[in-house]
Tab-separated table of C-alpha atoms and ligand atoms in Angstrom:
chain	number	residue	atom	x	y	z
A	1	MET	CA	-5.391	-7.268	-4.439
A	2	GLY	CA	-2.023	-8.905	-4.268
A	3	VAL	CA	0.552	-6.587	-5.689
A	4	VAL	CA	4.021	-8.023	-5.672
A	5	GLU	CA	6.025	-7.414	-2.526
A	6	ARG	CA	8.633	-4.765	-3.193
A	7	THR	CA	11.584	-6.710	-1.906
A	8	ASP	CA	10.794	-9.924	-3.778
A	9	HIS	CA	11.442	-8.735	-7.281
A	10	LEU	CA	14.739	-9.201	-9.050
A	11	GLN	CA	16.798	-6.083	-9.004
A	12	THR	CA	17.366	-5.475	-12.666
A	13	ASN	CA	19.576	-2.875	-14.276
A	14	LEU	CA	18.551	0.680	-14.907
A	15	PRO	CA	16.165	0.589	-17.873
A	16	LYS	CA	17.289	2.341	-21.061
A	17	GLY	CA	16.236	5.964	-21.121
A	18	ALA	CA	15.604	6.152	-17.359
A	19	ASN	CA	17.389	8.659	-15.153
A	20	PRO	CA	19.849	7.369	-12.531
A	21	ASP	CA	17.055	7.584	-9.930
A	22	TRP	CA	14.917	5.388	-12.209
A	23	THR	CA	12.487	8.166	-13.089
A	24	ILE	CA	11.141	8.558	-16.590
A	25	PRO	CA	8.720	11.026	-18.159
A	26	GLN	CA	5.125	10.004	-17.516
A	27	GLY	CA	4.472	10.209	-21.261
A	28	PHE	CA	0.969	11.490	-20.735
A	29	GLU	CA	0.451	12.083	-24.461
A	30	HIS	CA	1.010	8.402	-25.195
A	31	TYR	CA	-2.001	6.970	-23.378
A	32	SER	CA	-4.665	5.632	-25.733
A	33	GLU	CA	-8.388	6.170	-25.375
A	34	ALA	CA	-8.607	2.558	-24.215
A	35	ASP	CA	-6.046	3.262	-21.462
A	36	HIS	CA	-8.081	6.208	-20.208
A	37	ARG	CA	-11.253	4.116	-20.277
A	38	ILE	CA	-9.645	1.466	-18.076
A	39	TRP	CA	-8.800	4.131	-15.490
A	40	THR	CA	-12.341	5.475	-15.613
A	41	THR	CA	-13.866	2.012	-15.278
A	42	LEU	CA	-11.675	1.227	-12.281
A	43	TYR	CA	-12.352	4.635	-10.783
A	44	GLU	CA	-16.115	4.308	-11.092
A	45	ARG	CA	-16.133	0.859	-9.524
A	46	GLN	CA	-14.246	2.204	-6.497
A	47	ALA	CA	-16.230	5.442	-6.249
A	48	ASP	CA	-19.344	3.313	-5.882
A	49	ILE	CA	-18.151	1.296	-2.933
A	50	LEU	CA	-15.590	3.417	-1.055
A	51	PRO	CA	-17.819	5.920	0.746
A	52	GLY	CA	-18.400	4.340	4.146
A	53	ARG	CA	-15.450	1.966	3.596
A	54	ALA	CA	-12.381	4.125	2.963
A	55	CYS	CA	-11.235	6.406	5.790
A	56	ASN	CA	-11.950	10.127	5.656
A	57	ALA	CA	-8.340	11.043	4.942
A	58	PHE	CA	-8.457	8.957	1.781
A	59	LEU	CA	-11.825	10.283	0.609
A	60	HIS	CA	-10.759	13.870	1.291
A	61	GLY	CA	-7.570	13.240	-0.651
A	62	LEU	CA	-9.531	12.042	-3.675
A	63	ASP	CA	-11.516	15.285	-3.592
A	64	ALA	CA	-8.559	17.538	-2.931
A	65	LEU	CA	-6.651	16.086	-5.877
A	66	ASP	CA	-9.703	15.970	-8.090
A	67	LEU	CA	-8.776	12.375	-8.833
A	68	HIS	CA	-12.201	11.656	-10.165
A	69	GLY	CA	-13.013	9.665	-13.198
A	70	HIS	CA	-11.705	11.786	-16.051
A	71	GLY	CA	-9.179	9.258	-17.245
A	72	ILE	CA	-5.550	8.773	-16.265
A	73	PRO	CA	-4.311	11.850	-14.397
A	74	ASP	CA	-1.508	14.013	-15.731
A	75	PHE	CA	1.229	14.028	-13.055
A	76	ARG	CA	2.058	17.684	-13.812
A	77	GLN	CA	-1.396	18.802	-12.692
A	78	LEU	CA	-1.564	16.330	-9.841
A	79	ASN	CA	1.795	17.510	-8.527
A	80	GLU	CA	0.706	21.102	-8.410
A	81	LYS	CA	-2.112	20.201	-6.037
A	82	LEU	CA	-0.215	17.589	-4.045
A	83	SER	CA	2.912	19.671	-3.504
A	84	ASN	CA	0.817	22.579	-2.262
A	85	LEU	CA	-0.868	20.337	0.278
A	86	THR	CA	1.991	18.333	1.805
A	87	GLY	CA	5.121	18.905	-0.240
A	88	TRP	CA	4.931	15.433	-1.833
A	89	ARG	CA	5.354	14.873	-5.564
A	90	ILE	CA	4.717	11.908	-7.820
A	91	VAL	CA	7.504	10.744	-10.106
A	92	ALA	CA	6.970	8.294	-12.964
A	93	VAL	CA	8.953	5.048	-13.038
A	94	PRO	CA	8.778	2.071	-15.410
A	95	GLY	CA	7.585	-0.315	-12.666
A	96	LEU	CA	9.090	-1.656	-9.454
A	97	VAL	CA	12.400	-0.034	-8.573
A	98	PRO	CA	15.260	-1.316	-6.383
A	99	ASP	CA	14.680	-0.908	-2.671
A	100	ALA	CA	17.394	1.685	-2.111
A	101	VAL	CA	15.990	3.820	-4.932
A	102	PHE	CA	12.471	3.463	-3.576
A	103	PHE	CA	13.504	4.509	-0.061
A	104	ASP	CA	15.467	7.442	-1.371
A	105	HIS	CA	12.424	8.770	-3.197
A	106	LEU	CA	10.209	8.399	-0.126
A	107	ALA	CA	12.776	10.022	2.149
A	108	ASN	CA	12.625	13.043	-0.179
A	109	ARG	CA	8.840	13.134	-0.382
A	110	ARG	CA	8.689	11.705	-3.872
A	111	PHE	CA	6.317	8.831	-4.551
A	112	PRO	CA	7.395	6.628	-7.465
A	113	ALA	CA	4.393	5.585	-9.559
A	114	ALA	CA	4.306	3.223	-12.531
A	115	ASN	CA	3.334	5.049	-15.709
A	116	PHE	CA	1.500	2.119	-17.359
A	117	ILE	CA	-2.036	0.891	-16.824
A	118	ARG	CA	-3.233	-2.704	-16.662
A	119	GLY	CA	-5.090	-4.375	-19.538
A	120	ALA	CA	-8.854	-4.788	-19.721
A	121	GLY	CA	-8.528	-8.442	-18.688
A	122	GLU	CA	-6.807	-7.598	-15.409
A	123	LEU	CA	-9.281	-5.342	-13.680
A	124	ASP	CA	-9.361	-7.479	-10.540
A	125	TYR	CA	-5.949	-9.013	-10.199
A	126	LEU	CA	-2.519	-7.949	-11.293
A	127	GLN	CA	1.008	-9.139	-10.662
A	128	GLU	CA	2.756	-5.803	-10.667
A	129	PRO	CA	1.453	-2.473	-9.393
A	130	ASP	CA	0.228	-0.221	-12.215
A	131	ILE	CA	-0.661	3.462	-12.289
A	132	PHE	CA	-4.133	2.851	-10.902
A	133	HIS	CA	-2.810	1.069	-7.840
A	134	ASP	CA	0.052	3.521	-7.358
A	135	VAL	CA	-1.871	6.748	-7.915
A	136	PHE	CA	-5.460	6.021	-6.954
A	137	GLY	CA	-4.389	3.711	-4.129
A	138	HIS	CA	-1.459	5.582	-2.616
A	139	VAL	CA	-1.614	9.248	-3.502
A	140	PRO	CA	-4.829	10.342	-1.738
A	141	MET	CA	-3.320	9.380	1.635
A	142	LEU	CA	-0.275	11.536	0.851
A	143	THR	CA	-2.514	14.604	1.142
A	144	ASP	CA	-2.898	13.847	4.858
A	145	PRO	CA	-0.146	15.675	6.778
A	146	VAL	CA	0.348	12.882	9.314
A	147	PHE	CA	0.416	10.078	6.792
A	148	ALA	CA	2.682	12.193	4.589
A	149	ASP	CA	5.185	12.352	7.446
A	150	TYR	CA	4.858	8.630	8.097
A	151	MET	CA	5.759	7.779	4.497
A	152	GLN	CA	8.806	10.005	4.578
A	153	ALA	CA	9.935	8.557	7.908
A	154	TYR	CA	9.454	5.104	6.424
A	155	GLY	CA	11.786	5.988	3.569
A	156	LYS	CA	14.479	7.084	5.995
A	157	GLY	CA	13.874	3.947	8.051
A	158	GLY	CA	14.255	1.916	4.864
A	159	ARG	CA	17.789	3.132	4.256
A	160	ARG	CA	18.643	2.177	7.807
A	161	ALA	CA	16.974	-1.260	7.604
A	162	LEU	CA	18.947	-1.961	4.415
A	163	SER	CA	22.217	-1.160	6.119
A	164	LEU	CA	21.287	-3.247	9.173
A	165	GLY	CA	20.099	-6.226	7.111
A	166	HIS	CA	16.526	-6.096	8.413
A	167	LEU	CA	14.597	-5.154	5.333
A	168	GLN	CA	12.265	-8.096	5.750
A	169	ASN	CA	10.960	-6.804	9.078
A	170	LEU	CA	10.474	-3.310	7.738
A	171	ALA	CA	8.780	-4.621	4.588
A	172	ARG	CA	6.180	-6.330	6.780
A	173	LEU	CA	5.411	-3.000	8.403
A	174	TYR	CA	4.818	-1.471	4.959
A	175	TRP	CA	2.664	-4.383	3.934
A	176	TYR	CA	0.404	-4.314	6.973
A	177	THR	CA	0.060	-0.532	7.085
A	178	VAL	CA	0.648	1.296	3.794
A	179	GLU	CA	-0.743	-1.547	1.677
A	180	PHE	CA	-3.272	-3.383	3.842
A	181	GLY	CA	-3.957	-1.239	6.880
A	182	LEU	CA	-7.333	-0.710	8.536
A	183	LEU	CA	-8.248	2.195	10.787
A	184	GLU	CA	-10.577	2.155	13.792
A	185	THR	CA	-13.104	5.000	13.788
A	186	PRO	CA	-16.240	5.761	15.840
A	187	GLU	CA	-18.246	4.660	12.783
A	188	GLY	CA	-16.439	1.318	12.505
A	189	LEU	CA	-13.395	-0.015	10.687
A	190	ARG	CA	-12.248	1.916	7.640
A	191	ILE	CA	-9.644	1.198	4.954
A	192	TYR	CA	-6.484	3.245	4.519
A	193	GLY	CA	-4.225	0.657	2.816
A	194	ALA	CA	-3.563	1.199	-0.883
A	195	GLY	CA	-3.637	-2.493	-1.759
A	196	ILE	CA	-7.175	-2.701	-0.433
A	197	VAL	CA	-8.551	0.603	-1.605
A	198	SER	CA	-7.389	0.084	-5.204
A	199	SER	CA	-9.147	-3.302	-5.402
A	200	LYS	CA	-12.894	-3.696	-5.577
A	201	THR	CA	-12.938	-7.280	-4.390
A	202	GLU	CA	-10.545	-6.734	-1.493
A	203	SER	CA	-12.306	-3.520	-0.418
A	204	ILE	CA	-15.347	-5.667	0.242
A	205	PHE	CA	-13.473	-8.685	1.610
A	206	ALA	CA	-11.287	-6.710	4.024
A	207	LEU	CA	-14.272	-5.223	5.832
A	208	ASP	CA	-17.152	-7.630	5.257
A	209	SER	CA	-15.780	-11.160	5.053
A	210	ASP	CA	-15.937	-13.504	8.059
A	211	SER	CA	-12.738	-15.166	6.897
A	212	PRO	CA	-9.759	-12.958	7.874
A	213	ASN	CA	-8.553	-12.064	11.355
A	214	ARG	CA	-8.621	-8.377	12.226
A	215	LEU	CA	-6.200	-7.597	15.037
A	216	GLY	CA	-4.933	-4.532	16.841
A	217	PHE	CA	-1.732	-3.067	15.407
A	218	ASP	CA	1.374	-3.776	17.447
A	219	LEU	CA	4.698	-2.750	15.927
A	220	GLU	CA	6.806	-5.682	17.072
A	221	ARG	CA	4.075	-8.197	16.308
A	222	VAL	CA	3.571	-6.855	12.792
A	223	MET	CA	7.291	-6.932	12.042
A	224	ARG	CA	7.326	-10.638	12.921
A	225	THR	CA	4.261	-11.601	10.903
A	226	LEU	CA	4.480	-13.363	7.536
A	227	TYR	CA	2.214	-12.210	4.738
A	228	ARG	CA	0.979	-13.371	1.383
A	229	ILE	CA	1.270	-11.567	-1.894
A	230	ASP	CA	-0.888	-13.811	-4.069
A	231	ASP	CA	-4.359	-13.475	-2.593
A	232	PHE	CA	-6.562	-11.636	-0.110
A	233	GLN	CA	-4.890	-11.177	3.264
A	234	GLN	CA	-5.615	-13.625	6.080
A	235	VAL	CA	-4.991	-10.982	8.712
A	236	TYR	CA	-5.454	-7.215	8.772
A	237	PHE	CA	-4.016	-4.980	11.477
A	238	VAL	CA	-6.093	-2.105	12.816
A	239	ILE	CA	-4.547	1.203	13.941
A	240	PRO	CA	-6.389	3.500	16.362
A	241	SER	CA	-5.325	6.611	14.396
A	242	LEU	CA	-2.811	7.752	11.809
A	243	GLN	CA	-1.148	9.807	14.514
A	244	HIS	CA	-0.642	6.677	16.619
A	245	LEU	CA	0.993	4.943	13.663
A	246	LEU	CA	3.372	7.847	13.150
A	247	ASP	CA	4.129	8.197	16.857
A	248	VAL	CA	4.998	4.559	17.529
A	249	THR	CA	7.066	4.110	14.385
A	250	ALA	CA	8.916	7.425	14.370
A	251	GLY	CA	9.225	7.353	18.154
A	252	THR	CA	10.825	3.905	18.324
A	253	ASP	CA	14.455	3.202	17.570
A	254	PHE	CA	14.223	0.154	15.321
A	255	GLY	CA	17.864	-0.858	15.886
A	256	PRO	CA	17.295	-2.643	19.224
A	257	LEU	CA	13.908	-3.874	18.019
A	258	TYR	CA	15.485	-5.562	14.982
A	259	ARG	CA	18.019	-7.243	17.242
A	260	LYS	CA	15.348	-8.400	19.641
A	261	ILE	CA	13.037	-9.886	17.042
A	262	SER	CA	15.866	-11.579	15.187
A	263	ARG	CA	16.019	-13.927	18.193
A	264	MET	CA	12.280	-14.620	18.024
A	265	PRO	CA	10.366	-16.841	15.580
A	266	ASP	CA	8.284	-15.427	12.748
A	267	ILE	CA	4.534	-15.479	13.336
A	268	ALA	CA	2.441	-17.529	10.930
A	269	ILE	CA	-0.192	-15.696	8.986
A	270	ALA	CA	-3.357	-16.921	10.702
A	271	THR	CA	-2.007	-17.081	14.250
A	272	ILE	CA	-3.854	-15.308	17.026
A	273	ASP	CA	-1.651	-14.710	20.022
A	274	PRO	CA	-3.022	-14.357	23.588
A	275	SER	CA	-1.670	-10.812	23.646
A	276	ASP	CA	-3.480	-9.772	20.441
A	277	LYS	CA	-6.343	-7.346	20.606
A	278	ILE	CA	-9.016	-9.092	18.574
A	279	PHE	CA	-11.430	-7.071	16.462
A	280	THR	CA	-12.688	-10.138	14.630
A	281	ARG	CA	-11.569	-13.731	14.884
A	282	GLY	CA	-11.729	-15.009	11.319
A	283	THR	CA	-12.981	-18.389	10.167
A	284	GLN	CA	-10.120	-18.549	7.577
A	285	GLU	CA	-12.699	-20.280	5.396
A	286	TYR	CA	-11.695	-18.353	2.253
A	287	ALA	CA	-8.021	-19.297	2.532
A	288	THR	CA	-8.504	-22.884	3.656
A	289	SER	CA	-10.915	-23.610	0.830
A	290	GLY	CA	-8.345	-22.576	-1.772
A	291	GLY	CA	-8.751	-18.812	-2.085
A	292	ARG	CA	-8.641	-17.052	-5.413
A	293	LEU	CA	-7.654	-20.109	-7.451
A	294	ARG	CA	-10.451	-22.192	-6.043
A	295	GLN	CA	-13.007	-19.421	-6.610
A	296	GLY	CA	-11.732	-18.900	-10.139
A	297	ALA	CA	-12.024	-22.593	-10.906
A	298	ALA	CA	-15.539	-22.876	-9.503
B	301	LIG	N1	12.037	4.847	13.775
B	301	LIG	C1	12.468	3.978	12.694
B	301	LIG	C2	13.949	3.566	12.890
B	301	LIG	O1	14.524	3.835	13.905
B	301	LIG	C3	12.268	4.605	11.336
B	301	LIG	C4	10.878	4.481	10.850
B	301	LIG	C5	9.948	5.500	11.034
B	301	LIG	C6	10.472	3.351	10.162
B	301	LIG	C7	8.670	5.371	10.563
B	301	LIG	C8	9.199	3.214	9.687
B	301	LIG	C9	8.287	4.225	9.882
B	301	LIG	O2	14.527	2.929	12.036
B	302	FE	FE1	1.489	-0.270	-3.391
């Protein structure tokens, strides 16, 4: 749950030893046995609950990459498989990178992934994305040709949003699709968002809880909607297919859209608008009763 929003972090200087594009060696040899065990623990928890919850593209990606529970993956081996499938590669970075650097990697079909893993005390909640979130959460979807194109198009769109001063709107699109998106299928709603699928608690909450709203994806609506980074989402947006997501985003010129929505108010997180397609109308009980902090204190 709750990885830090990319655009909220302070843009620090290039870390010592990093390349100008912020990449570093993964340092595969430096992981300890304990590090590998944390990956395996996290992996096994997700493997238990994701069949029937994650979308087929994600589950197929896990298989195709052999991302099963043998400890932290070596990017060299992963990249051989991934680049054969969709031309994407994973590059190691020390953590969050500046927006322009991030977009540049995506636009070139490189996914920047943190090389460190969380500690044993942070299995359920972490402040900054680690290698489990970045690789287990994001990389399986990059084996899907349509999603692979979406991520690259997003990177190009990111450069443009930066130059137009509309990063906030584009960041919301990332949040509600790449991180927290749900997909409608004949079998029911399925998860494709990395922030959900890398979290055991949110994988259950996002599909099973009565609390959040689940609404049909609408590009303009999503780009106007606030979001939270510190707890389970209060609203999830549902796409009818990955192809639809790619078509409406790549097929829309965001320039006029940015100008239009800059004259419109932001939409609060739990709002349901008369024009929304409602999958589930949430009670908001989890959020209004204090969310994660309240549960933790109980
Ligand atoms: N079509 C968008 C633009 O004109 C670019 C984009 C594509 C953004 C896909 C996000 C996802 O800026
Ligand atoms: Fe992420």
